[in-house]
Amino acid sequence: MIPLPEPGFDLVLTEDAKANRQAIERLLSTGAGGTIRLPAGTFPLDRGLVVGAGWTLAGAARPDGPVTTWLTSPAPDHEPIVHVLGGRVTIQDIGLRPPPSAPGEHGGDLGTAITVGRYLYPAEAEWIEGVRIRRIQVDRPDTRAANCIALVGAVRDITISDVSIVGGCTGIAVHWGAVGSGVDSIVGPSYHPHHIEITDLRVTDAFEGFYLSSVHDVTVDRARLSRVEIGFRLLPGDNTDRFHTTADNPIGERIRVSGAHVCWTGPLYAIRIAGWGRSEIDHSIRVLAYRDVVVADCTLVPLPPTGSGDPLRSRSPVVVEQASGVLLDNIRVDLRETATTPTGAGVACCVRPGTAPG
C-alpha cells in the first residue's frame, strides 16, 4: 500500500500575536497531523504552542543560509515557545526568541525555545518518539537563567541537527523525568532519554553547551561551543537509577561524545563527567556505573576567565568524579588559540589518549 501524502497548510501570519497563535492552534487542535508551513518574517505569539503527534512545523525553506522565519513569545508561566508532547513531530527551519525567564533550579524543561517531554508526570506516561529538530536557531543573548532546548523524561528516537544557539543557560539539556509531584516526592517510574543523536550543534555565549543527565544510547558529534563557562557535562541524575524499572536498558551505557571544540571562559572546567548524585528525596549519595562511554577527539581552548573568580586558581580542562568505565581518547588542550591569560592563572591538564579514569 502506498502511503497517502501528508496534508500541508500554508499560513499567513501578521503582527497580531493572539491571531498568529490561534491560527496555528486551530490546525494543531484537529489532531489530523500534517505540515504547517510558516512564512518568512518575524512573528509574535501571545503564548507558547503545544505540538501533538504527527505534525511538522516548518519555516520558510532556505537554501543554505540562516533561517528566515522567526517566532517570538512572552511565554507566560515559563511556557516553552514550542512544547512537543507527541511523537513523529518535526520542527525545522525556524528561529526562536524566548523572553527572559528564570524557572528555577529544577525548571530545566521550562522557559525554553523548544521542550520535548516533561520532567514531572502526574501518572505513568507514554513514550514520545520519532521527533526531528533540524536547522533551528535560538537567540536569547544577555540571559542565562533558562535552557534553550530540552529533551526530558519519556523521550526516545530523537535527532537534533544543524542547531545554532546564542545565549541562555544550557544550549541542549537532556534530562531524565519521573512520576511525582515534585523533585522531593518522586514515586516513579523514572524515564531516561535514549536513542538520541545530536550533530552539528553550535552554542555561543551561553553558560553551558549541553549536558546529558541519566541517559543511555546517546551520541553527540561535532559540537562547537564558544565562549561558554562550561563546555558539557555527563551526569548521573539526582537519584541515579533508583526508580528505573527497565532492566534491559540500564542507564549510563553506550554514550559517545566526539568532535567537540570548546572555548570556555569559566573558572573551573570545560568538561565534567560525574558518576555520583545526591538524592533530592533522602539526600543520600549514590554512584552510577558508566559502561561503554567514550569522549573522544575533543579540542579544549581555555579563554581568560570571566567573573570575579580567583585569578590564581588553576582551571582543569576535564574533571572526572567517580566515573570509571569512561574512556577519554585524544582530548587536546590548545593554548595557541588562547588569548593572554591573567598573570598567575594556570591550566591543569592530565588527560592522555586512551585513559579510563577511576
mmCIF file of C-alpha atoms in Angstrom:
data_model
loop_
_atom_site.group_PDB
_atom_site.id
_atom_site.type_symbol
_atom_site.label_atom_id
_atom_site.label_comp_id
_atom_site.label_asym_id
_atom_site.label_seq_id
_atom_site.Cartn_x
_atom_site.Cartn_y
_atom_site.Cartn_z
ATOM 1 C CA MET A 1 0.000 0.000 0.000
ATOM 2 C CA ILE A 2 1.358 3.431 -0.976
ATOM 3 C CA PRO A 3 1.015 5.882 1.956
ATOM 4 C CA LEU A 4 -1.057 8.963 1.267
ATOM 5 C CA PRO A 5 0.830 12.279 1.302
ATOM 6 C CA GLU A 6 0.504 14.328 4.456
ATOM 7 C CA PRO A 7 -1.744 17.383 4.200
ATOM 8 C CA GLY A 8 0.042 20.721 4.017
ATOM 9 C CA PHE A 9 -1.114 24.110 5.286
ATOM 10 C CA ASP A 10 0.385 27.467 4.267
ATOM 11 C CA LEU A 11 -0.339 30.048 6.947
ATOM 12 C CA VAL A 12 -0.389 33.814 6.661
ATOM 13 C CA LEU A 13 0.882 35.418 9.861
ATOM 14 C CA THR A 14 0.765 39.069 10.914
ATOM 15 C CA GLU A 15 1.851 41.315 13.786
ATOM 16 C CA ASP A 16 -1.190 40.186 15.816
ATOM 17 C CA ALA A 17 0.285 37.809 18.423
ATOM 18 C CA LYS A 18 -3.051 36.316 19.510
ATOM 19 C CA ALA A 19 -4.289 35.774 15.958
ATOM 20 C CA ASN A 20 -0.994 34.102 14.982
ATOM 21 C CA ARG A 21 -1.160 31.678 17.865
ATOM 22 C CA GLN A 22 -4.829 30.898 17.253
ATOM 23 C CA ALA A 23 -4.245 30.253 13.542
ATOM 24 C CA ILE A 24 -1.565 27.657 14.328
ATOM 25 C CA GLU A 25 -3.523 26.131 17.219
ATOM 26 C CA ARG A 26 -6.658 25.691 15.109
ATOM 27 C CA LEU A 27 -4.711 23.298 12.920
ATOM 28 C CA LEU A 28 -2.872 21.569 15.753
ATOM 29 C CA SER A 29 -6.127 21.013 17.656
ATOM 30 C CA THR A 30 -7.563 18.896 14.826
ATOM 31 C CA GLY A 31 -5.103 16.133 15.668
ATOM 32 C CA ALA A 32 -5.008 15.159 11.989
ATOM 33 C CA GLY A 33 -1.297 15.726 11.516
ATOM 34 C CA GLY A 34 0.431 17.260 8.525
ATOM 35 C CA THR A 35 2.825 20.073 7.680
ATOM 36 C CA ILE A 36 2.227 23.645 8.807
ATOM 37 C CA ARG A 37 4.348 25.981 6.695
ATOM 38 C CA LEU A 38 5.125 29.385 8.162
ATOM 39 C CA PRO A 39 6.142 32.374 6.004
ATOM 40 C CA ALA A 40 9.391 34.320 6.171
ATOM 41 C CA GLY A 41 9.440 37.175 8.680
ATOM 42 C CA THR A 42 9.332 37.730 12.437
ATOM 43 C CA PHE A 43 6.008 36.901 14.072
ATOM 44 C CA PRO A 44 4.882 37.244 17.701
ATOM 45 C CA LEU A 45 2.800 34.684 19.588
ATOM 46 C CA ASP A 46 0.883 35.661 22.722
ATOM 47 C CA ARG A 47 1.848 32.334 24.348
ATOM 48 C CA GLY A 48 3.535 29.048 23.586
ATOM 49 C CA LEU A 49 2.387 26.256 21.255
ATOM 50 C CA VAL A 50 1.730 22.622 22.190
ATOM 51 C CA VAL A 51 2.501 20.283 19.281
ATOM 52 C CA GLY A 52 0.879 16.858 19.279
ATOM 53 C CA ALA A 53 1.630 13.719 17.312
ATOM 54 C CA GLY A 54 2.209 13.692 13.579
ATOM 55 C CA TRP A 55 2.841 17.376 12.911
ATOM 56 C CA THR A 56 5.647 19.193 11.110
ATOM 57 C CA LEU A 57 6.152 22.868 11.947
ATOM 58 C CA ALA A 58 8.321 24.347 9.197
ATOM 59 C CA GLY A 59 9.631 27.817 8.488
ATOM 60 C CA ALA A 60 10.278 29.188 5.026
ATOM 61 C CA ALA A 61 12.649 26.970 3.087
ATOM 62 C CA ARG A 62 16.207 28.272 2.999
ATOM 63 C CA PRO A 63 18.972 27.423 0.535
ATOM 64 C CA ASP A 64 21.853 27.059 2.993
ATOM 65 C CA GLY A 65 21.811 30.303 4.956
ATOM 66 C CA PRO A 66 20.280 31.466 8.230
ATOM 67 C CA VAL A 67 16.618 30.905 8.973
ATOM 68 C CA THR A 68 14.164 33.491 7.676
ATOM 69 C CA THR A 69 11.147 32.588 9.849
ATOM 70 C CA TRP A 70 11.294 33.790 13.468
ATOM 71 C CA LEU A 71 8.805 33.269 16.296
ATOM 72 C CA THR A 72 8.786 35.325 19.493
ATOM 73 C CA SER A 73 6.580 34.928 22.539
ATOM 74 C CA PRO A 74 6.256 36.288 26.077
ATOM 75 C CA ALA A 75 5.568 32.631 27.079
ATOM 76 C CA PRO A 76 3.684 33.251 30.345
ATOM 77 C CA ASP A 77 4.353 30.964 33.329
ATOM 78 C CA HIS A 78 7.662 29.857 31.793
ATOM 79 C CA GLU A 79 5.968 28.030 28.905
ATOM 80 C CA PRO A 80 8.257 26.835 26.124
ATOM 81 C CA ILE A 81 7.596 28.594 22.826
ATOM 82 C CA VAL A 82 7.171 25.122 21.287
ATOM 83 C CA HIS A 83 6.277 22.192 23.574
ATOM 84 C CA VAL A 84 6.320 18.825 21.798
ATOM 85 C CA LEU A 85 4.043 16.312 23.523
ATOM 86 C CA GLY A 86 3.524 13.803 20.730
ATOM 87 C CA GLY A 87 5.587 11.527 18.533
ATOM 88 C CA ARG A 88 6.501 11.744 14.843
ATOM 89 C CA VAL A 89 6.980 15.513 15.061
ATOM 90 C CA THR A 90 9.405 17.639 13.044
ATOM 91 C CA ILE A 91 10.413 21.208 13.870
ATOM 92 C CA GLN A 92 12.598 22.755 11.166
ATOM 93 C CA ASP A 93 13.849 25.975 9.561
ATOM 94 C CA ILE A 94 12.655 28.233 12.393
ATOM 95 C CA GLY A 95 14.330 30.829 14.582
ATOM 96 C CA LEU A 96 13.040 31.261 18.135
ATOM 97 C CA ARG A 97 13.484 34.184 20.525
ATOM 98 C CA PRO A 98 12.312 33.215 24.021
ATOM 99 C CA PRO A 99 11.765 36.001 26.570
ATOM 100 C CA PRO A 100 13.847 36.312 29.754
ATOM 101 C CA SER A 101 12.799 33.514 32.108
ATOM 102 C CA ALA A 102 14.036 32.199 35.456
ATOM 103 C CA PRO A 103 12.184 28.914 36.111
ATOM 104 C CA GLY A 104 14.494 27.867 38.955
ATOM 105 C CA GLU A 105 16.931 25.065 39.687
ATOM 106 C CA HIS A 106 14.525 22.256 38.790
ATOM 107 C CA GLY A 107 12.806 24.000 35.883
ATOM 108 C CA GLY A 108 15.082 22.784 33.126
ATOM 109 C CA ASP A 109 12.117 21.966 30.877
ATOM 110 C CA LEU A 110 10.568 25.428 31.335
ATOM 111 C CA GLY A 111 11.258 28.805 29.769
ATOM 112 C CA THR A 112 12.819 27.161 26.710
ATOM 113 C CA ALA A 113 12.567 27.707 22.988
ATOM 114 C CA ILE A 114 11.710 24.009 22.475
ATOM 115 C CA THR A 115 10.935 21.304 25.032
ATOM 116 C CA VAL A 116 10.211 17.682 24.146
ATOM 117 C CA GLY A 117 8.588 15.761 27.016
ATOM 118 C CA ARG A 118 8.250 16.662 30.699
ATOM 119 C CA TYR A 119 10.312 16.443 33.869
ATOM 120 C CA LEU A 120 7.456 15.533 36.246
ATOM 121 C CA TYR A 121 4.420 13.446 35.271
ATOM 122 C CA PRO A 122 1.186 13.050 37.282
ATOM 123 C CA ALA A 123 0.908 9.374 36.214
ATOM 124 C CA GLU A 124 2.724 6.818 34.078
ATOM 125 C CA ALA A 125 3.498 8.301 30.672
ATOM 126 C CA GLU A 126 3.616 7.130 27.075
ATOM 127 C CA TRP A 127 6.942 7.491 25.291
ATOM 128 C CA ILE A 128 7.345 10.328 22.791
ATOM 129 C CA GLU A 129 9.417 9.110 19.868
ATOM 130 C CA GLY A 130 10.375 9.939 16.324
ATOM 131 C CA VAL A 131 10.994 13.670 16.852
ATOM 132 C CA ARG A 132 13.258 15.589 14.452
ATOM 133 C CA ILE A 133 14.627 19.056 15.239
ATOM 134 C CA ARG A 134 16.754 20.498 12.447
ATOM 135 C CA ARG A 135 18.003 23.798 11.101
ATOM 136 C CA ILE A 136 16.896 25.707 14.187
ATOM 137 C CA GLN A 137 18.290 28.941 15.613
ATOM 138 C CA VAL A 138 17.692 30.150 19.176
ATOM 139 C CA ASP A 139 18.557 33.687 20.173
ATOM 140 C CA ARG A 140 18.447 34.720 23.838
ATOM 141 C CA PRO A 141 21.520 36.888 24.490
ATOM 142 C CA ASP A 142 22.106 38.588 27.839
ATOM 143 C CA THR A 143 20.095 35.991 29.791
ATOM 144 C CA ARG A 144 21.410 32.750 31.296
ATOM 145 C CA ALA A 145 18.643 31.637 33.657
ATOM 146 C CA ALA A 146 16.718 29.227 31.377
ATOM 147 C CA ASN A 147 17.731 26.497 28.943
ATOM 148 C CA CYS A 148 17.240 26.768 25.188
ATOM 149 C CA ILE A 149 16.281 23.239 24.068
ATOM 150 C CA ALA A 150 15.286 20.466 26.486
ATOM 151 C CA LEU A 151 14.730 16.742 25.896
ATOM 152 C CA VAL A 152 13.175 15.496 29.112
ATOM 153 C CA GLY A 153 11.650 12.335 30.526
ATOM 154 C CA ALA A 154 9.869 9.779 28.348
ATOM 155 C CA VAL A 155 11.517 10.663 25.024
ATOM 156 C CA ARG A 156 13.421 8.417 22.626
ATOM 157 C CA ASP A 157 14.438 8.191 18.982
ATOM 158 C CA ILE A 158 15.172 11.923 18.772
ATOM 159 C CA THR A 159 17.528 13.576 16.289
ATOM 160 C CA ILE A 160 18.777 17.150 16.537
ATOM 161 C CA SER A 161 20.919 18.517 13.721
ATOM 162 C CA ASP A 162 22.264 21.846 12.497
ATOM 163 C CA VAL A 163 21.202 23.917 15.508
ATOM 164 C CA SER A 164 22.693 27.311 16.418
ATOM 165 C CA ILE A 165 22.147 28.842 19.856
ATOM 166 C CA VAL A 166 23.202 32.212 21.262
ATOM 167 C CA GLY A 167 22.847 32.848 24.997
ATOM 168 C CA GLY A 168 20.803 31.009 27.590
ATOM 169 C CA CYS A 169 21.774 28.674 30.415
ATOM 170 C CA THR A 170 22.303 25.294 28.688
ATOM 171 C CA GLY A 171 22.095 25.016 24.919
ATOM 172 C CA ILE A 172 20.641 21.492 24.908
ATOM 173 C CA ALA A 173 19.631 19.833 28.190
ATOM 174 C CA VAL A 174 18.921 16.087 28.064
ATOM 175 C CA HIS A 175 17.448 15.072 31.421
ATOM 176 C CA TRP A 176 15.542 12.188 32.950
ATOM 177 C CA GLY A 177 11.978 12.535 34.221
ATOM 178 C CA ALA A 178 9.655 10.665 36.562
ATOM 179 C CA VAL A 179 6.206 10.363 38.052
ATOM 180 C CA GLY A 180 5.843 12.645 41.052
ATOM 181 C CA SER A 181 4.511 15.958 42.231
ATOM 182 C CA GLY A 182 7.938 17.445 42.922
ATOM 183 C CA VAL A 183 11.644 16.645 42.914
ATOM 184 C CA ASP A 184 11.467 15.682 46.592
ATOM 185 C CA SER A 185 8.369 13.478 46.194
ATOM 186 C CA ILE A 186 9.105 11.302 43.159
ATOM 187 C CA VAL A 187 7.433 7.897 43.303
ATOM 188 C CA GLY A 188 8.465 6.517 39.910
ATOM 189 C CA PRO A 189 8.780 5.004 37.490
ATOM 190 C CA SER A 190 11.506 7.166 36.010
ATOM 191 C CA TYR A 191 12.070 7.789 32.305
ATOM 192 C CA HIS A 192 15.517 8.113 30.791
ATOM 193 C CA PRO A 193 16.008 9.633 27.317
ATOM 194 C CA HIS A 194 17.670 7.247 24.884
ATOM 195 C CA HIS A 195 18.449 6.754 21.221
ATOM 196 C CA ILE A 196 19.263 10.446 20.968
ATOM 197 C CA GLU A 197 21.511 11.770 18.191
ATOM 198 C CA ILE A 198 22.809 15.347 18.231
ATOM 199 C CA THR A 199 25.006 16.556 15.360
ATOM 200 C CA ASP A 200 26.391 19.912 14.260
ATOM 201 C CA LEU A 201 25.465 21.866 17.380
ATOM 202 C CA ARG A 202 26.763 25.434 17.752
ATOM 203 C CA VAL A 203 26.395 27.255 21.075
ATOM 204 C CA THR A 204 27.819 30.711 21.762
ATOM 205 C CA ASP A 205 27.790 32.972 24.825
ATOM 206 C CA ALA A 206 25.744 30.538 26.932
ATOM 207 C CA PHE A 207 26.515 29.260 30.402
ATOM 208 C CA GLU A 208 26.906 25.708 29.061
ATOM 209 C CA GLY A 209 26.856 23.950 25.717
ATOM 210 C CA PHE A 210 24.958 20.782 26.649
ATOM 211 C CA TYR A 211 24.513 18.173 29.342
ATOM 212 C CA LEU A 212 23.349 14.545 29.440
ATOM 213 C CA SER A 213 21.762 13.513 32.744
ATOM 214 C CA SER A 214 20.829 9.889 33.464
ATOM 215 C CA VAL A 215 20.545 8.732 29.842
ATOM 216 C CA HIS A 216 21.688 5.858 27.662
ATOM 217 C CA ASP A 217 22.361 5.298 23.961
ATOM 218 C CA VAL A 218 23.176 8.912 23.132
ATOM 219 C CA THR A 219 25.645 10.322 20.602
ATOM 220 C CA VAL A 220 26.811 13.915 20.250
ATOM 221 C CA ASP A 221 29.036 14.641 17.278
ATOM 222 C CA ARG A 222 30.599 17.891 16.045
ATOM 223 C CA ALA A 223 29.581 20.340 18.743
ATOM 224 C CA ARG A 224 31.219 23.760 18.572
ATOM 225 C CA LEU A 225 30.839 25.551 21.893
ATOM 226 C CA SER A 226 32.247 29.081 22.004
ATOM 227 C CA ARG A 227 32.611 31.494 24.926
ATOM 228 C CA VAL A 228 30.739 29.175 27.294
ATOM 229 C CA GLU A 229 31.519 28.922 31.010
ATOM 230 C CA ILE A 230 31.216 25.117 30.801
ATOM 231 C CA GLY A 231 31.504 23.067 27.639
ATOM 232 C CA PHE A 232 29.464 19.984 28.567
ATOM 233 C CA ARG A 233 28.693 17.572 31.387
ATOM 234 C CA LEU A 234 27.789 13.882 31.726
ATOM 235 C CA LEU A 235 25.742 13.443 34.903
ATOM 236 C CA PRO A 236 24.016 10.553 36.706
ATOM 237 C CA GLY A 237 20.887 12.465 37.761
ATOM 238 C CA ASP A 238 19.871 13.428 41.266
ATOM 239 C CA ASN A 239 18.584 9.965 42.143
ATOM 240 C CA THR A 240 20.661 7.888 39.710
ATOM 241 C CA ASP A 241 18.649 4.797 38.790
ATOM 242 C CA ARG A 242 16.624 4.159 41.958
ATOM 243 C CA PHE A 243 13.283 4.412 40.094
ATOM 244 C CA HIS A 244 14.417 2.873 36.823
ATOM 245 C CA THR A 245 12.406 -0.285 36.080
ATOM 246 C CA THR A 246 13.570 -1.293 32.570
ATOM 247 C CA ALA A 247 16.382 -3.733 33.251
ATOM 248 C CA ASP A 248 17.224 -4.348 29.586
ATOM 249 C CA ASN A 249 18.256 -0.706 29.069
ATOM 250 C CA PRO A 250 20.431 0.276 32.010
ATOM 251 C CA ILE A 251 21.218 3.952 32.140
ATOM 252 C CA GLY A 252 24.736 5.283 31.764
ATOM 253 C CA GLU A 253 25.539 2.951 28.857
ATOM 254 C CA ARG A 254 26.541 3.478 25.233
ATOM 255 C CA ILE A 255 27.182 7.209 25.287
ATOM 256 C CA ARG A 256 29.606 8.817 22.844
ATOM 257 C CA VAL A 257 30.689 12.450 22.543
ATOM 258 C CA SER A 258 33.106 13.152 19.702
ATOM 259 C CA GLY A 259 34.493 16.029 17.702
ATOM 260 C CA ALA A 260 33.674 18.760 20.225
ATOM 261 C CA HIS A 261 35.522 22.078 20.071
ATOM 262 C CA VAL A 262 35.133 24.003 23.335
ATOM 263 C CA CYS A 263 36.318 27.556 24.047
ATOM 264 C CA TRP A 264 35.468 28.014 27.707
ATOM 265 C CA THR A 265 35.634 31.057 29.967
ATOM 266 C CA GLY A 266 34.554 29.652 33.331
ATOM 267 C CA PRO A 267 36.836 29.421 36.345
ATOM 268 C CA LEU A 268 36.515 25.641 36.756
ATOM 269 C CA TYR A 269 36.384 23.111 33.884
ATOM 270 C CA ALA A 270 35.448 22.641 30.254
ATOM 271 C CA ILE A 271 34.149 19.073 30.742
ATOM 272 C CA ARG A 272 32.771 17.389 33.854
ATOM 273 C CA ILE A 273 31.974 13.676 33.999
ATOM 274 C CA ALA A 274 30.368 12.710 37.307
ATOM 275 C CA GLY A 275 29.205 9.298 38.479
ATOM 276 C CA TRP A 276 27.752 10.376 41.810
ATOM 277 C CA GLY A 277 24.483 12.129 42.556
ATOM 278 C CA ARG A 278 22.747 13.342 45.705
ATOM 279 C CA SER A 279 19.081 12.429 46.064
ATOM 280 C CA GLU A 280 16.562 15.241 46.494
ATOM 281 C CA ILE A 281 14.350 12.742 48.352
ATOM 282 C CA ASP A 282 16.567 11.389 51.139
ATOM 283 C CA HIS A 283 19.809 13.334 50.418
ATOM 284 C CA SER A 284 21.780 10.110 50.126
ATOM 285 C CA ILE A 285 24.632 9.827 47.640
ATOM 286 C CA ARG A 286 24.570 7.108 45.012
ATOM 287 C CA VAL A 287 27.008 6.235 42.247
ATOM 288 C CA LEU A 288 26.053 5.367 38.683
ATOM 289 C CA ALA A 289 28.290 2.883 36.874
ATOM 290 C CA TYR A 290 29.083 4.046 33.341
ATOM 291 C CA ARG A 291 29.633 1.389 30.683
ATOM 292 C CA ASP A 292 30.761 1.786 27.076
ATOM 293 C CA VAL A 293 31.040 5.568 27.367
ATOM 294 C CA VAL A 294 33.574 7.408 25.190
ATOM 295 C CA VAL A 295 34.572 11.071 24.972
ATOM 296 C CA ALA A 296 36.944 11.366 22.034
ATOM 297 C CA ASP A 297 38.634 13.746 19.620
ATOM 298 C CA CYS A 298 37.797 16.943 21.512
ATOM 299 C CA THR A 299 39.731 20.213 21.495
ATOM 300 C CA LEU A 300 39.526 22.447 24.560
ATOM 301 C CA VAL A 301 40.594 26.081 24.422
ATOM 302 C CA PRO A 302 40.844 27.964 27.735
ATOM 303 C CA LEU A 303 39.886 31.626 27.312
ATOM 304 C CA PRO A 304 40.567 34.197 30.028
ATOM 305 C CA PRO A 305 38.066 33.527 32.838
ATOM 306 C CA THR A 306 35.116 35.846 33.261
ATOM 307 C CA GLY A 307 33.507 36.946 36.502
ATOM 308 C CA SER A 308 35.062 37.504 39.901
ATOM 309 C CA GLY A 309 36.715 34.121 40.414
ATOM 310 C CA ASP A 310 40.178 33.725 41.900
ATOM 311 C CA PRO A 311 42.577 34.578 39.023
ATOM 312 C CA LEU A 312 45.286 32.433 40.624
ATOM 313 C CA ARG A 313 43.170 29.294 40.758
ATOM 314 C CA SER A 314 44.123 26.512 38.337
ATOM 315 C CA ARG A 315 41.485 25.560 35.790
ATOM 316 C CA SER A 316 41.064 21.920 34.796
ATOM 317 C CA PRO A 317 40.036 21.151 31.230
ATOM 318 C CA VAL A 318 38.475 17.839 32.331
ATOM 319 C CA VAL A 319 37.112 16.838 35.743
ATOM 320 C CA VAL A 320 36.176 13.181 36.317
ATOM 321 C CA GLU A 321 34.423 12.221 39.569
ATOM 322 C CA GLN A 322 33.729 8.559 40.423
ATOM 323 C CA ALA A 323 33.141 7.702 36.787
ATOM 324 C CA SER A 324 35.021 4.505 35.993
ATOM 325 C CA GLY A 325 34.091 2.985 32.676
ATOM 326 C CA VAL A 326 34.511 6.256 30.763
ATOM 327 C CA LEU A 327 37.158 6.265 28.053
ATOM 328 C CA LEU A 328 38.868 9.560 27.259
ATOM 329 C CA ASP A 329 40.621 9.431 23.921
ATOM 330 C CA ASN A 330 42.523 12.223 22.171
ATOM 331 C CA ILE A 331 41.449 15.126 24.361
ATOM 332 C CA ARG A 332 43.583 18.081 23.280
ATOM 333 C CA VAL A 333 44.114 21.361 25.112
ATOM 334 C CA ASP A 334 45.050 24.047 22.601
ATOM 335 C CA LEU A 335 46.818 27.019 24.144
ATOM 336 C CA ARG A 336 47.703 28.520 20.784
ATOM 337 C CA GLU A 337 44.146 29.777 20.338
ATOM 338 C CA THR A 338 44.075 31.263 23.813
ATOM 339 C CA ALA A 339 44.227 34.974 24.397
ATOM 340 C CA THR A 340 46.710 36.153 27.009
ATOM 341 C CA THR A 341 45.809 34.600 30.355
ATOM 342 C CA PRO A 342 45.926 36.715 33.539
ATOM 343 C CA THR A 343 49.270 36.548 35.308
ATOM 344 C CA GLY A 344 49.445 33.504 37.535
ATOM 345 C CA ALA A 345 46.384 31.769 36.122
ATOM 346 C CA GLY A 346 47.084 28.156 35.270
ATOM 347 C CA VAL A 347 45.517 25.453 33.159
ATOM 348 C CA ALA A 348 45.967 21.996 34.574
ATOM 349 C CA CYS A 349 45.682 19.039 32.252
ATOM 350 C CA CYS A 350 46.396 15.373 32.849
ATOM 351 C CA VAL A 351 44.341 13.744 30.077
ATOM 352 C CA ARG A 352 46.142 11.186 27.964
ATOM 353 C CA PRO A 353 44.770 9.333 24.943
ATOM 354 C CA GLY A 354 43.129 6.053 25.847
ATOM 355 C CA THR A 355 42.762 6.599 29.583
ATOM 356 C CA ALA A 356 39.817 5.315 31.577
ATOM 357 C CA PRO A 357 39.627 7.421 34.746
ATOM 358 C CA GLY A 358 38.557 5.864 38.017
#
